[in-house]
Every structure is written in structure tokens, then in C-alpha cells.
Short mmCIF file of C-alpha atoms and ligand atoms in Angstrom, two decimals:
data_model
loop_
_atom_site.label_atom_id
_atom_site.label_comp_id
_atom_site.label_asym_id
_atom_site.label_seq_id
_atom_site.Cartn_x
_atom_site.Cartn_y
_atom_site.Cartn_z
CA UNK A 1 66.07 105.69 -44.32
CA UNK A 2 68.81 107.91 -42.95
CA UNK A 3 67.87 111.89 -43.15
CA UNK A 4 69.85 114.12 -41.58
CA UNK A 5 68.88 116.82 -38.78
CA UNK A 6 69.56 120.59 -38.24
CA UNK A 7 72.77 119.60 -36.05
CA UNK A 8 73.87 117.85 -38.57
CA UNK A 9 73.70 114.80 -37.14
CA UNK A 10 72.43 111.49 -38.82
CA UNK A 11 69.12 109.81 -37.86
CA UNK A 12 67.75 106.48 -38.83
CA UNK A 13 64.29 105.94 -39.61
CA UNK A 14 63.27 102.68 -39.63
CA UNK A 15 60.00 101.90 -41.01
CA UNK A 16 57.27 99.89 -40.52
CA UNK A 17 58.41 96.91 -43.17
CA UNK A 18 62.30 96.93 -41.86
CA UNK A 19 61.62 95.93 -37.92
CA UNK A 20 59.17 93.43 -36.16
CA UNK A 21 57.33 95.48 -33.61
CA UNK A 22 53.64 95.37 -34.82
CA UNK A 23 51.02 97.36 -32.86
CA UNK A 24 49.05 94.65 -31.81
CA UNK A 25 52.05 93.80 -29.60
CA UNK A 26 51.72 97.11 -27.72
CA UNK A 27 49.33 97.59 -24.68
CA UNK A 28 45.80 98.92 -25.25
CA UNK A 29 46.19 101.64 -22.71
CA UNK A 30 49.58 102.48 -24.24
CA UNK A 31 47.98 103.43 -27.64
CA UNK A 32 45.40 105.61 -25.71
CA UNK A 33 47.93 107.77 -24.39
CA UNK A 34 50.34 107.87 -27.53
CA UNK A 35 47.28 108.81 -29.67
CA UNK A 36 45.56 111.12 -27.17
CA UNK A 37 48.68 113.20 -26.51
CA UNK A 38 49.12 112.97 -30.24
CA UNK A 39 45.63 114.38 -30.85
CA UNK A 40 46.34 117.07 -28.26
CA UNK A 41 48.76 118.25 -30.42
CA UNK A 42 51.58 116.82 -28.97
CA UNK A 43 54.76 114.71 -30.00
CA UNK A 44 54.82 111.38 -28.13
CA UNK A 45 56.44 107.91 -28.72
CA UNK A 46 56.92 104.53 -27.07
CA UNK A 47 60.45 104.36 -25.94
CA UNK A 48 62.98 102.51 -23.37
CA UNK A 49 62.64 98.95 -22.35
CA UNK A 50 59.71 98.14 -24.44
CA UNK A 51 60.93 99.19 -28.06
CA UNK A 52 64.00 96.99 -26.71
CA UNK A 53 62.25 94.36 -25.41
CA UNK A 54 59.66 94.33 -28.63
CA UNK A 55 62.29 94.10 -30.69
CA UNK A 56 63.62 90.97 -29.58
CA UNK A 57 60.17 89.57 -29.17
CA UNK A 58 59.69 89.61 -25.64
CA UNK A 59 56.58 91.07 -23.79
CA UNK A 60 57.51 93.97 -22.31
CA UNK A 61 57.48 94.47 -18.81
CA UNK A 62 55.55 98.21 -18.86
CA UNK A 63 55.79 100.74 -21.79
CA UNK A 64 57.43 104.25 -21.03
CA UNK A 65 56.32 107.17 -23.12
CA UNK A 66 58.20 110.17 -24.13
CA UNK A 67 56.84 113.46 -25.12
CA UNK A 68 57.34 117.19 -25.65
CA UNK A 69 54.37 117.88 -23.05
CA UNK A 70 55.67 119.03 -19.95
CA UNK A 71 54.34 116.80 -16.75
CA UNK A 72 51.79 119.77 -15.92
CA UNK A 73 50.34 119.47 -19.56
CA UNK A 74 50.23 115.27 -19.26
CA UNK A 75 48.14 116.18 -16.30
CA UNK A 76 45.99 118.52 -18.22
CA UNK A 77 45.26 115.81 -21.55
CA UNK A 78 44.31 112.80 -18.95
CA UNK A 79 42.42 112.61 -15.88
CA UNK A 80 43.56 109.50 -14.39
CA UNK A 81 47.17 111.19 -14.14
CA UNK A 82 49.81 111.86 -11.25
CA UNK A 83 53.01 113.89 -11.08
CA UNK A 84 55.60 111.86 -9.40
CA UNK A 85 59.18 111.58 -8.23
CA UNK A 86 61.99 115.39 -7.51
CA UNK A 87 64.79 113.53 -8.62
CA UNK A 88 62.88 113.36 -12.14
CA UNK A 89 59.57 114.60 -12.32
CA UNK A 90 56.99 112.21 -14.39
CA UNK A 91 53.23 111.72 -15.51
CA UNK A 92 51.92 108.31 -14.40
CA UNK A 93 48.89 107.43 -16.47
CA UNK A 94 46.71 105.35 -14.54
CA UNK A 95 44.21 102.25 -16.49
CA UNK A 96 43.29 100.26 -13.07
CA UNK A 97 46.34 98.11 -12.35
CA UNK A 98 48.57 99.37 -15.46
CA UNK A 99 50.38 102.54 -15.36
CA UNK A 100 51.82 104.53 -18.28
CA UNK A 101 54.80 106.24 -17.38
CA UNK A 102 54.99 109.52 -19.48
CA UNK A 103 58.62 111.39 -19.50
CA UNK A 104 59.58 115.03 -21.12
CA UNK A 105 61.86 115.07 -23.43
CA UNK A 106 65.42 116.09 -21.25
CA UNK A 107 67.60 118.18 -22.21
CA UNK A 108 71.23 118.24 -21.87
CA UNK A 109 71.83 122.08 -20.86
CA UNK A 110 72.10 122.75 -17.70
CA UNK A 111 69.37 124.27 -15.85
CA UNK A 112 68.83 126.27 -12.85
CA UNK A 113 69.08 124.86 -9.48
CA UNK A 114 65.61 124.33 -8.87
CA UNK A 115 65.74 122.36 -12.28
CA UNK A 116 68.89 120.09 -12.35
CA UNK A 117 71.52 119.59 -9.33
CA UNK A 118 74.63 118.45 -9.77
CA UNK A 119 77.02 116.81 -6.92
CA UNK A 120 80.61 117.46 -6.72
CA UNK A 121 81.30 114.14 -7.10
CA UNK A 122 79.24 114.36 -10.24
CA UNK A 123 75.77 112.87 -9.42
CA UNK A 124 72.97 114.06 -10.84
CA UNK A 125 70.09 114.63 -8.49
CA UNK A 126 67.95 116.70 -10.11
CA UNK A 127 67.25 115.98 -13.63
CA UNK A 128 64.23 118.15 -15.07
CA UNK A 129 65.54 120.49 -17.58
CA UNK A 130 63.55 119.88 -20.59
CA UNK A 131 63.97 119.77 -24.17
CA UNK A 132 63.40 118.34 -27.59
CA UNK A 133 63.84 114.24 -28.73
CA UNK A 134 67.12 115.24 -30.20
CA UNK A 135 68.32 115.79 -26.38
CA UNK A 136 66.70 113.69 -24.79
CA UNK A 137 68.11 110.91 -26.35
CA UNK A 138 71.63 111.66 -25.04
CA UNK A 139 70.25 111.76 -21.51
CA UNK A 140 68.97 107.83 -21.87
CA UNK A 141 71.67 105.20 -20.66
CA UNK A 142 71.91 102.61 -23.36
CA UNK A 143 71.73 102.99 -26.93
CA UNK A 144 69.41 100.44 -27.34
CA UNK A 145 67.29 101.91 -24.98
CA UNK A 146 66.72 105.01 -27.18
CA UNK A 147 65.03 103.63 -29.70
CA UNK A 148 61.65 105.62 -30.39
CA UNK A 149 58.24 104.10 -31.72
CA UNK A 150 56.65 106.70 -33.41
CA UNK A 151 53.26 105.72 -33.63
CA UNK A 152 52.70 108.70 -36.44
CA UNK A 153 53.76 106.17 -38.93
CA UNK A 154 55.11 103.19 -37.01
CA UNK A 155 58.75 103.63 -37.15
CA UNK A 156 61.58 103.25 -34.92
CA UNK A 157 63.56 106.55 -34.93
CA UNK A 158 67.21 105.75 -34.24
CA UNK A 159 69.55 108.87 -33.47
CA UNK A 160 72.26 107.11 -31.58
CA UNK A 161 72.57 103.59 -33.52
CA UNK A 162 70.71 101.97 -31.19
CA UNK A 163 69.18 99.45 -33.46
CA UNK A 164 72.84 98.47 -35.09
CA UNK A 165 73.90 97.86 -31.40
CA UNK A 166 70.48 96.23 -30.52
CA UNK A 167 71.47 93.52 -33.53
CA UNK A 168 74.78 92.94 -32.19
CA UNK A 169 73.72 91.97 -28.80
CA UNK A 170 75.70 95.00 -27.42
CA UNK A 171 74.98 97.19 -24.32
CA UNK A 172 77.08 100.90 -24.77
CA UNK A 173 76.02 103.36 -22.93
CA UNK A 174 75.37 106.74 -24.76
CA UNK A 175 78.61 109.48 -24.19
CA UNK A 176 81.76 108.66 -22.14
CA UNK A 177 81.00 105.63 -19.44
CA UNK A 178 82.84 107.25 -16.93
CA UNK A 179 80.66 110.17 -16.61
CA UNK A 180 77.62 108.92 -17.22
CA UNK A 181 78.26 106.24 -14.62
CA UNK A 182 79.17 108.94 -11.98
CA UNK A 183 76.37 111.00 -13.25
CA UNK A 184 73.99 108.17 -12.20
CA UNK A 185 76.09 104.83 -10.38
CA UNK A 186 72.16 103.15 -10.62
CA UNK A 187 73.02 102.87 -14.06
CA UNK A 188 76.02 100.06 -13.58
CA UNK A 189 73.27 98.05 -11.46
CA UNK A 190 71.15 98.63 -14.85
CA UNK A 191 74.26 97.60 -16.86
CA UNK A 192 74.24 93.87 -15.11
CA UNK A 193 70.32 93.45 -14.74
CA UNK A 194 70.17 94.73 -18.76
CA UNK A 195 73.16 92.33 -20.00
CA UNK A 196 71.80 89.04 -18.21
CA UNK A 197 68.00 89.77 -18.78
CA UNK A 198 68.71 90.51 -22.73
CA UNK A 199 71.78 87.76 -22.65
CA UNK A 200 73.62 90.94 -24.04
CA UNK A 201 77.80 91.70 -23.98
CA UNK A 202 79.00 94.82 -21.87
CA UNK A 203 81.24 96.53 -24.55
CA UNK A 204 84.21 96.83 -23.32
CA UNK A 205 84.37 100.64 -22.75
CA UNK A 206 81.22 100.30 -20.62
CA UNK A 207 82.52 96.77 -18.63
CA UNK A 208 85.90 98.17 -17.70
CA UNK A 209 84.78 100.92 -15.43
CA UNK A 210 82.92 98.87 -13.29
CA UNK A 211 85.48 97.75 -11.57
CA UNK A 212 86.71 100.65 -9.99
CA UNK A 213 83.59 102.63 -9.88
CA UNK A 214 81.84 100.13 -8.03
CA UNK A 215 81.54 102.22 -4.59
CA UNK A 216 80.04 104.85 -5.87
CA UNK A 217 76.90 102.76 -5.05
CA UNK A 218 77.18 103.36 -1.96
CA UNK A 219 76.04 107.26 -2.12
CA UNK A 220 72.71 106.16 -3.77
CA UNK A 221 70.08 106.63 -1.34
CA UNK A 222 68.62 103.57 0.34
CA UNK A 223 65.06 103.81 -0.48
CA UNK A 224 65.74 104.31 -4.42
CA UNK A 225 67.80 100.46 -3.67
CA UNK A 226 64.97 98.57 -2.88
CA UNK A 227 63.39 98.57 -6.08
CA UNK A 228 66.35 98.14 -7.73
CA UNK A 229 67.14 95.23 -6.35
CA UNK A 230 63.80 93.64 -6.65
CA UNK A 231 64.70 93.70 -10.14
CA UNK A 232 67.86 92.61 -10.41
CA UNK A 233 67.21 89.21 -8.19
CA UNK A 234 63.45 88.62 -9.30
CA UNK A 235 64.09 88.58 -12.85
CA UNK A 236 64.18 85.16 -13.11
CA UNK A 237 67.82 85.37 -13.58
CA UNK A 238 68.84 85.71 -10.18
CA UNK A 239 72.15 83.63 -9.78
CA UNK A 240 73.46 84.76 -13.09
CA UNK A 241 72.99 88.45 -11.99
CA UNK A 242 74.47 87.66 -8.62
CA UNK A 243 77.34 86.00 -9.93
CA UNK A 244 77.63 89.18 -12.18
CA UNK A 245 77.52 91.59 -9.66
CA UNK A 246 80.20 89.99 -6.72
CA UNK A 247 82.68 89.63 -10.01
CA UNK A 248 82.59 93.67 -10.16
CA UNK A 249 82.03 94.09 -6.85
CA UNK A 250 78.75 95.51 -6.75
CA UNK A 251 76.96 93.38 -4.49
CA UNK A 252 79.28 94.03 -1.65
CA UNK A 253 77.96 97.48 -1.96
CA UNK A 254 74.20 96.23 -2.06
CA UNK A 255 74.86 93.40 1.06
CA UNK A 256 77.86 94.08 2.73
CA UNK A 257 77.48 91.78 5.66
CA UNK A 258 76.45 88.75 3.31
CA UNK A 259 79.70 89.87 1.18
CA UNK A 260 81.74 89.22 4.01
CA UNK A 261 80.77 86.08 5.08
CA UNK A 262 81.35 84.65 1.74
CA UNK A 263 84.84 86.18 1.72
CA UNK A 264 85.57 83.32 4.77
CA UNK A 265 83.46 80.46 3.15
CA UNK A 266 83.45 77.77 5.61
CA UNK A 267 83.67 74.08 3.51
CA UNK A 268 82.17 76.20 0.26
CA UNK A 269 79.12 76.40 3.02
CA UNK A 270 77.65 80.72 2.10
CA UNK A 271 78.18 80.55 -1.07
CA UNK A 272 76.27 77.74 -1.69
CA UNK A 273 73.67 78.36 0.66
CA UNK A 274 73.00 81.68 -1.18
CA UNK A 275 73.27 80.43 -4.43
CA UNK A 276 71.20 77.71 -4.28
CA UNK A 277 68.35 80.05 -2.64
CA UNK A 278 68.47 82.32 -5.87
CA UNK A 279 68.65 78.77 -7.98
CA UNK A 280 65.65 77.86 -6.02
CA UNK A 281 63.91 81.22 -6.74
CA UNK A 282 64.61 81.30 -10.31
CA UNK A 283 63.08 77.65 -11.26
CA UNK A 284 60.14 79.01 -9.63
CA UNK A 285 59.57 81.45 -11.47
CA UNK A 286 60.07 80.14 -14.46
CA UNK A 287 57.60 77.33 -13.04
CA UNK A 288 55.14 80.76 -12.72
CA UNK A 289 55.10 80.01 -9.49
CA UNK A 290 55.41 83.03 -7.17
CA UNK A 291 58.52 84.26 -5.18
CA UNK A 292 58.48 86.34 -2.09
CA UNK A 293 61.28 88.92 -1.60
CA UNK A 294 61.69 88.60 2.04
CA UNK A 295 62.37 84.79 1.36
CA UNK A 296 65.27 85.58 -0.61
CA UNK A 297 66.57 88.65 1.25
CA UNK A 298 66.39 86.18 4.75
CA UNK A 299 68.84 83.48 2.36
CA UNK A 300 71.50 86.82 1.97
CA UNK A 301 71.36 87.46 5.12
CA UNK A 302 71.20 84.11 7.54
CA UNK A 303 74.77 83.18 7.33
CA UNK A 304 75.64 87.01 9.14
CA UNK A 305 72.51 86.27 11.88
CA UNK A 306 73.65 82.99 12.50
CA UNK A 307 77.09 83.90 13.19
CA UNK A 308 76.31 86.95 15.31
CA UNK A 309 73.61 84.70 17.26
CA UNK A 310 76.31 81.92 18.04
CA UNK A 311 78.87 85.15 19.43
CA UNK A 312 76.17 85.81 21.71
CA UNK A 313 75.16 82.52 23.10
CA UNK A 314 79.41 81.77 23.47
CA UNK A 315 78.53 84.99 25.96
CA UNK A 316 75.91 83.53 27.69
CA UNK A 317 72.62 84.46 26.10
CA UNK A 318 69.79 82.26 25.71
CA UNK A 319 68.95 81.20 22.23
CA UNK A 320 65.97 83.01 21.16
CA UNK A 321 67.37 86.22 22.86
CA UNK A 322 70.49 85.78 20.81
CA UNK A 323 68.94 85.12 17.16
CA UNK A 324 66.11 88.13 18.36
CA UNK A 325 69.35 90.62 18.60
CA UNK A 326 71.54 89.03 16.05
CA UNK A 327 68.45 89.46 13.47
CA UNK A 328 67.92 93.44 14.94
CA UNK A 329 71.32 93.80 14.65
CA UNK A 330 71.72 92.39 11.04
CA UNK A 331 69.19 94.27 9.63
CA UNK A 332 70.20 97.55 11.52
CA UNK A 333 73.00 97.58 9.04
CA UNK A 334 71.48 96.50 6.08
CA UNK A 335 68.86 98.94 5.68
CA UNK A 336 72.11 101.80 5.48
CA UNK A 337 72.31 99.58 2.20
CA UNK A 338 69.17 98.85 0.93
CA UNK A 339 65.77 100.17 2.90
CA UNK A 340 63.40 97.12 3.36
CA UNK A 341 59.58 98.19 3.97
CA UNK A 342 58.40 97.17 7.36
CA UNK A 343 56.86 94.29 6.04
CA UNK A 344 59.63 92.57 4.58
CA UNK A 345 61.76 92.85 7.66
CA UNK A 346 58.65 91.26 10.03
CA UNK A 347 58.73 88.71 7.77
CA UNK A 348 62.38 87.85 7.44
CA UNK A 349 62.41 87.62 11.44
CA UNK A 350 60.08 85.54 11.31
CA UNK A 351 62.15 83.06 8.82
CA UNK A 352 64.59 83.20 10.89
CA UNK A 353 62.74 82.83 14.24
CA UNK A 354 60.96 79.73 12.98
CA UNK A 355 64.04 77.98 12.59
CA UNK A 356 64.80 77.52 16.00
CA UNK A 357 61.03 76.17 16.39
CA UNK A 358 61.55 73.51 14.29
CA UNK A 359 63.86 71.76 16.68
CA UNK A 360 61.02 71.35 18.80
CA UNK A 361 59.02 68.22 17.84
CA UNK A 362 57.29 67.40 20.91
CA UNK A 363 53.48 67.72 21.99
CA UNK A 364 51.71 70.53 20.98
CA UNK A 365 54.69 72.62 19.91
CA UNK A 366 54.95 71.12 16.20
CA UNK A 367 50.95 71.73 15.62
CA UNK A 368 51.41 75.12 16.57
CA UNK A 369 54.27 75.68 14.35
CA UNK A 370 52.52 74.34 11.27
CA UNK A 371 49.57 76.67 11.51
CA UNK A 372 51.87 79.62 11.55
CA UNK A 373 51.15 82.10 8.13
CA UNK A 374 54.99 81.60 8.00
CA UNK A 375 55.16 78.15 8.14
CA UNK A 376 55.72 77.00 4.75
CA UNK A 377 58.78 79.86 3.92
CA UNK A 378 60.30 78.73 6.98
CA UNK A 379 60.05 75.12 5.68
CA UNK A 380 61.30 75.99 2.72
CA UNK A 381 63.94 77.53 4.35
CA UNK A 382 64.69 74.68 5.84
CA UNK A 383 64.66 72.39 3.29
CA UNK A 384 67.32 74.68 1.44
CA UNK A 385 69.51 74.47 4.74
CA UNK A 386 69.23 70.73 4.74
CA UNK A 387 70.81 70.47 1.10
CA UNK A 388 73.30 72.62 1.77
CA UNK A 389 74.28 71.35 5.15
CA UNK A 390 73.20 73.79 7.12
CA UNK A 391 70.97 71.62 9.16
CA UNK A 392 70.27 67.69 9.89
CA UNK A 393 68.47 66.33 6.83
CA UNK A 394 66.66 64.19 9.27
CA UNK A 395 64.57 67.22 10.80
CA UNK A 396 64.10 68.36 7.02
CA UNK A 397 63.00 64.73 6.55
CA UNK A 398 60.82 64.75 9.84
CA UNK A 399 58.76 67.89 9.10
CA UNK A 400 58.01 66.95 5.50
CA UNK A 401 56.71 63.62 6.73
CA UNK A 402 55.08 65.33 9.61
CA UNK A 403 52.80 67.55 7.35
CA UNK A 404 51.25 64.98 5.14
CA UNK A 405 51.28 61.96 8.21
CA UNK A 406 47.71 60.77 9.37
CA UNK A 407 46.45 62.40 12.78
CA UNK A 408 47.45 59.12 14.47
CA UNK A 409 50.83 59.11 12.65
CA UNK A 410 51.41 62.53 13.75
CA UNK A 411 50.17 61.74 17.47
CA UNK A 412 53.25 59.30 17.25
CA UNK A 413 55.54 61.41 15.96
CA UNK A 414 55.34 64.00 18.76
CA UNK A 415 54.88 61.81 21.45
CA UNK A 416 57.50 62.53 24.10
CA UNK A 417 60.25 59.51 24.12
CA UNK A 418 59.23 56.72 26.83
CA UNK A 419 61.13 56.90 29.79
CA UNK A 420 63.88 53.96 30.06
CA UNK A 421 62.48 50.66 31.00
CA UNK A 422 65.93 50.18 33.61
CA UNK A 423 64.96 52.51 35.64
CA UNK A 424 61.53 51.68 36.39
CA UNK A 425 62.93 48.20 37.30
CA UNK A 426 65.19 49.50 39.12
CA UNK A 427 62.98 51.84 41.28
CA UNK A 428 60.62 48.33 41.53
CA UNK A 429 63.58 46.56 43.09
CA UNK A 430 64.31 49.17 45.67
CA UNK A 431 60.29 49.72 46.62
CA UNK A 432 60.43 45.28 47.28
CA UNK A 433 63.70 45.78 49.16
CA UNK A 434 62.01 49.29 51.53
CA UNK A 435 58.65 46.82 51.99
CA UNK A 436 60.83 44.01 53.00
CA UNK A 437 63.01 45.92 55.04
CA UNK A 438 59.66 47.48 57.07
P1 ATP B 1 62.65 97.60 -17.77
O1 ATP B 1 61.37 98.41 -17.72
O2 ATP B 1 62.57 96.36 -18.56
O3 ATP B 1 63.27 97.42 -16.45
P2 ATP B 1 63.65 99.98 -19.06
O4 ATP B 1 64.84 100.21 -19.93
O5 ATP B 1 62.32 100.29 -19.64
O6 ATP B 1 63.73 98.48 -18.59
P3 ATP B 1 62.91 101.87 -17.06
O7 ATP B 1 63.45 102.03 -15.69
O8 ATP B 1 61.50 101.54 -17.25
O9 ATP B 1 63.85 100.78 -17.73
O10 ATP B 1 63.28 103.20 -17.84
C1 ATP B 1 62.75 103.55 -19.12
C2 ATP B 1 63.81 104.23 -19.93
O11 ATP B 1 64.21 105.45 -19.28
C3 ATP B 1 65.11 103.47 -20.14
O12 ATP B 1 65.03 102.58 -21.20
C4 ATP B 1 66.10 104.59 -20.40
O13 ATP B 1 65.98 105.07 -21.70
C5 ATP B 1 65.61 105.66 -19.45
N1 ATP B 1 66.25 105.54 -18.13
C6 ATP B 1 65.80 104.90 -17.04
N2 ATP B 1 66.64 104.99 -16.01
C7 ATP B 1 67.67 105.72 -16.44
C8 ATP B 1 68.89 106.18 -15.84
N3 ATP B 1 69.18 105.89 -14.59
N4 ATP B 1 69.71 106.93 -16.61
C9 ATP B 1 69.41 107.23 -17.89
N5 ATP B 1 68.30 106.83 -18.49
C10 ATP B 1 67.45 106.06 -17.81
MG1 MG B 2 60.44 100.27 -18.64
#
């Protein structure tokens, strides 16, 4: 049904028989809130990636509400509810592990500057003026994701022709690209992670700004990166999305370092090693097995420690002082990029560091190794370096035989070699000749 509005403008209601999202589909704790909110006498609807993803049949990652309560009066209808973020203020609805996350509608006036900031190179980093559905909309990112479930009657309210897009497999972004881009440079990241995850086209007016905009990722604050880019290489589709972002020259922005040393590829070596770790990380996932971030993030960023580590050795360093300040050094200059909790980085070292062990394979050394909680991502690690010629497949080859040998089998294995038999007989020679000679 298309009615029209008091702008004038056209809106599409969809309902209930002409789209496939049926509320059984939608979360328990999702319903709670819509109808609570609703019974509070509020307007609120489903919206964002789950009317998007619902409509294509996939389970939805989290549901996103939107409503004409302000955050302060979310907090007053539940309980279990906290005000987040500056940048954009929000309600998160807490059910034990799930959290509803309940927006105001925006609005597109500008506020004070308490309310909305703008940069003078046209950021946004304030964005909580509020307003009615009719605004908000124009403040989403995608058409298709401002689509509203209205849970009044079960329709998808379309203002923007989100749902004719959403049929045509097309990502536009709502208003001109340019400026909404600059407004917000998160949202090209979104543009990649959206098109590979939904196996959706960039239109062109959206694609063709990338190119040059790219940089503008680099004013995005480092700590609002590290989500982001959970997403876009956990997804499942990692290696798609990477390939995706070096060909607009977004991931330079994201890993710099690891950027450069696949500009000098040495016998295809970087590229591959990095593409076969996302490879690696996407069949396991789709295996449901589980993926680590620091595993990956240590894959992006081994070829730069390496290299760094080997300048300092040419200069004289030991080994494991090298690799310690080549890995500080590394990661130093990627967190400018992309802040990595604590956590991540201890772990990544210790990838790293437990590479150098595994050249070790005598006496206790090996035992000692295996027993570290790092053992089997460093051994994984390794594995991946073996196929891609970044080590000898025979210590790949040694360690996985190592871990499964007998205790006698492995007593062999790490015996230290026997000393040449020559010698002996040749020190036995010259004891007969001293005995004889006294
Ligand atoms: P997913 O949850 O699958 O990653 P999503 O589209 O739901 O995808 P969210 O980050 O959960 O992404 O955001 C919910 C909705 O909020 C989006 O669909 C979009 O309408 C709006 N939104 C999120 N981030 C932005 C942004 N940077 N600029 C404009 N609108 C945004
Ligand atoms: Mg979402």
C-alpha cells in the first residue's frame, strides 16, 4: 500500500501477507521491548540489520529498535536498561547475555553543540538531535537498512525504497554518497562488510567514491576500529572482504604495515601467507568451530615482525631480543590504526614468540613448549607457515608427529643426536698410543 505523508513524500506499507518476516522469527526479548514501549505509549519498531537480514531469511545477528522515547524515557519503561555511547547516545536493554539496542528516532536538523558536532572536514561526532521516523530514516546509511517492522500490525514501513533495493540485491546509501561518507567514513567499512555478507552490488554512485575517499579512515578514532574490524574479518567471509577492501584501498588504512609488505611480495610469499590465514579462519567457522582474533591479527602482522626482527639480528642482536622489539615495535604502530585490548596483544606476542621455540626439539624444551596455553595457535601458526613456505615442512611435520607419538617415541624424538662414532675412535687410538708411549 503506498499512502502518502504530510511532506508529501511517498511511503510504502508493506503488510503482513506481501513479505516473509513472521514473528516467530524475531527474538523473545525483542517482542518484550517492542510491546512494552508500545504499551507505554510509545512508537517503537524493529529496524536495521535484522528487518534486512529477516528478509532474506537469515538469523539475524542482534535486533536494533527504534523509537520516539528519548534514551532517559527507555530507562524509565525497563529496569534492566543502560545509557551508552556520546558519539550517539542509546538504551541497551539487557535479557542475561542478549542486549536490545534501543535508538531515538534522529533527526536531520541541526542541533546545538552539546547535541550534534560537526567537523570541518565534515564528520559527524555528535549525533543526538532527535526527531520523528520520517527523519530518522534519512540519518540510516543504506536503504535497505531502513526498513521498519512495525509490530502494531506487522508491516514493513518503507519511506526510502528500501525494500525495491533490498530485491535487487543493491546497497545505495540514503542522500548524496559523498557526504554521507565524509559525514561518517565507518560507513564505507560498512559498505564492504554489508555487500560481501548479503552477496549484494555497490551501486555505482556509492562504489565510485571509495576510491578516493578511502583516507578519510584514518581520522576515525582507534578504539571505535576494533570492533569494526572484528566484523569485517570474522564474518565468515574474511578473504572476500579483504580482497574487497585492499582493491579500494581501505585496508591500508586499517593495517598499514601489513599493506606494505604486500606491496614488495617476495615469490607471491605475504599475500599468500595472509590469505590463506583468513581462508583458514573462514572454513572454521563455517565448520562452527571457533576463531580467535589475535590468531588472525598475528597472520596480518608477522610478515612486518619478521622483517624488522631479521634488520635487527643483521645488527647484532640476539634472536629473541630482536623478535621481543620487532613485535613492540610492530604493534606500537598498529594500535595508531586499530586499538587492540591488552589481551589480544599478550597473546599475539606470544604467537609470535613461540615460533622461535619450536626450533628447539631437544630434551625437555619441546615438553615444555607443548604444555604452553598457547601451544596449539602457535602450531597452527605454524602449520599455515609450512604451506606457505614460510618455514621447513619438516618441523611442521615433526611437531604434529611429536604430539600424538608414544612417551617412548617422543623420548626418541628429543634425544640429543649421538656424538660421531670417528671421534671416539679416534680419541681410543691416541689414549693406546699415550699408554704405550708411558
Ligand atoms: P549487523 O548488526 O548485521 O552488523 P546492522 O545494519 O544492524 O548490521 P548495526 O551496527 O547493528 O548494523 O546498526 C543498526 C542500524 O543502525 C543500521 O542498520 C543502520 O540503519 C543504522 N546505523 C548503524 N551505523 C550507522 C552509521 N554509521 N551511519 C548511519 N546509520 C547507521
Ligand atoms: Mg544490528
Amino acid at each position: 500500500m503506498v499512502t502518502e505523508n504530510n511532506k508529501g513524500n511517498s511511503v510504502r506499507v508493506y503488510s503482513r501477507s506481501e513479505h516473509n518476516i513472521s514473528r516467530s522469527q524475531i527474538s523473545e526479548n525483542a517482542l518484550k521491548v517492542l510491546y512494552r514501549l508500545k504499551k507505554s505509549g510509545y512508537e517503537a519498531y524493529l529496524v536495521g540489520g535484522c528487518v534486512r537480514d529477516l528478509l532474506l531469511g537469515f538469523e539475524p545477528k542482534d535486533f536494533d529498535v527504534a523509537t520516539d522515547a528519548s534514551p532517559e524515557e527507555v530507562r524509565n519503561v525497563f529496569r534492566n536498561c543502560r545509557l551508552i555511547g556520546r558519539r550517539f547516545r542509546l538504551a541497551h536493554v539487557h535479557f542475561g547475555r542478549e542486549i536490545i539496542e534501543v535508538a531515538t528516532f534522529r533527526s536531520s536538523e541541526s542541533g546545538n553543540d552539546d547535541d550534534q558536532r560537526v567537523h570541518k572536514d565534515g564528520r559527524l561526532l555528535r549525533d543526538n538531535v532527535f526527531g520523528n521516523i520520517e527523519e530518522d530514516v534519512i540519518r540510516r546509511d543504506f536503504t535497505v537498512n531502513a526498513l521498519y517492522y512495525n509490530i502494531r500490525d506487522f508491516s514493513v514501513v518503507d519511506f526510502i525504497g528500501g525494500m525495491e533495493d533490498h530485491s535487487a540485491g543493491v546497497l545505495k546509501l540514503i542522500g548524496d554518497p559523498v557526504t554521507r561518507y565524509k559525514e561518517d567514513p565507518v560507513r564505507m567499512l560498512r559498505a564492504v562488510r554489508f555487500s560481501v555478507k548479503l552477496g549484494f552490488s555497490l551501486d555505482p554512485s556509492c562504489e565510485k567514491p571509495l576510491f578516493e575517499l578511502a583516507p578519510l579512515l584514518a581520522a576515525i578514532p582507534a578504539a571505535r576500529l576494533y570492533d569494526e574490524a572484528l566484523k569485517l574479518f570474522l564474518s565468515g567471509k574474511g578473504l572476500q572482504t579483504f580482497e574487497m577492501l585492499r582493491h579500494y584501498g581501505l585496508f591500508s588504512i586499517l593495517f598499514p604495515q601489513s599493506d606494505q609488505c604486500l606491496e614488495i611480495e617476495d615469490h607471491d610469499f605475504p599475500r599468500i601467507f595472509i590469505a590463506r590465514a583468513l581462508e583458514n579462519s573462514d572454513q572454521r567457522i563455517s565448520e562452527g568451530k571457533s576463531v580467535t582474533p589475535y590468531f588472525l591479527l598475528s597472520a596480518f602482522l608477522w610478515e612486518s615482525v619478521q622483517s624488522l626482527a631479521k634488520d635487527k639480528e643483521r645488527q647484532g642482536e640476539e634472536e629473541g631480543v630482536a623478535y621481543q622489539y620487532a613485535a613492540s615495535e610492530v604493534l606500537s604502530i598498529q594500535v595508531k590504526s586499530i586499538s587492540l585490548p591488552k589481551r589480544i596483544t599478550q597473546s599475539m606476542r606470544e604467537v609470535w614468540m613461540l615460533q622461535l621455540r619450536f626450533n628447539r626439539r631437544v630434551g625437555v624444551k619441546p615438553y615444555r613448549l607443548l604444555s604452553h596455553p598457547r601451544f596449539r595457535a602457535a602450531y597452527d601458526f605454524l602449520l599455515l607457515r609450512s604451506e606457505t613456505g614460510g618455514a621447513e615442512e619438516e618441523l611442521a611435520a615433526w611437531w604434529t608427529k611429536f604430539q600424538d607419538a608414544s612417551e617412548a617415541e617422543q623420548k626418541k624424538m628429543t634425544r640429543p643426536p649421538r656424538k660421531k662414532k670417528k671421534k671416539v675412535m679416534a680419541r681410543k687410538v691416541d689414549s693406546t698410543n699415550n699408554s704405550a708411549n708411558g
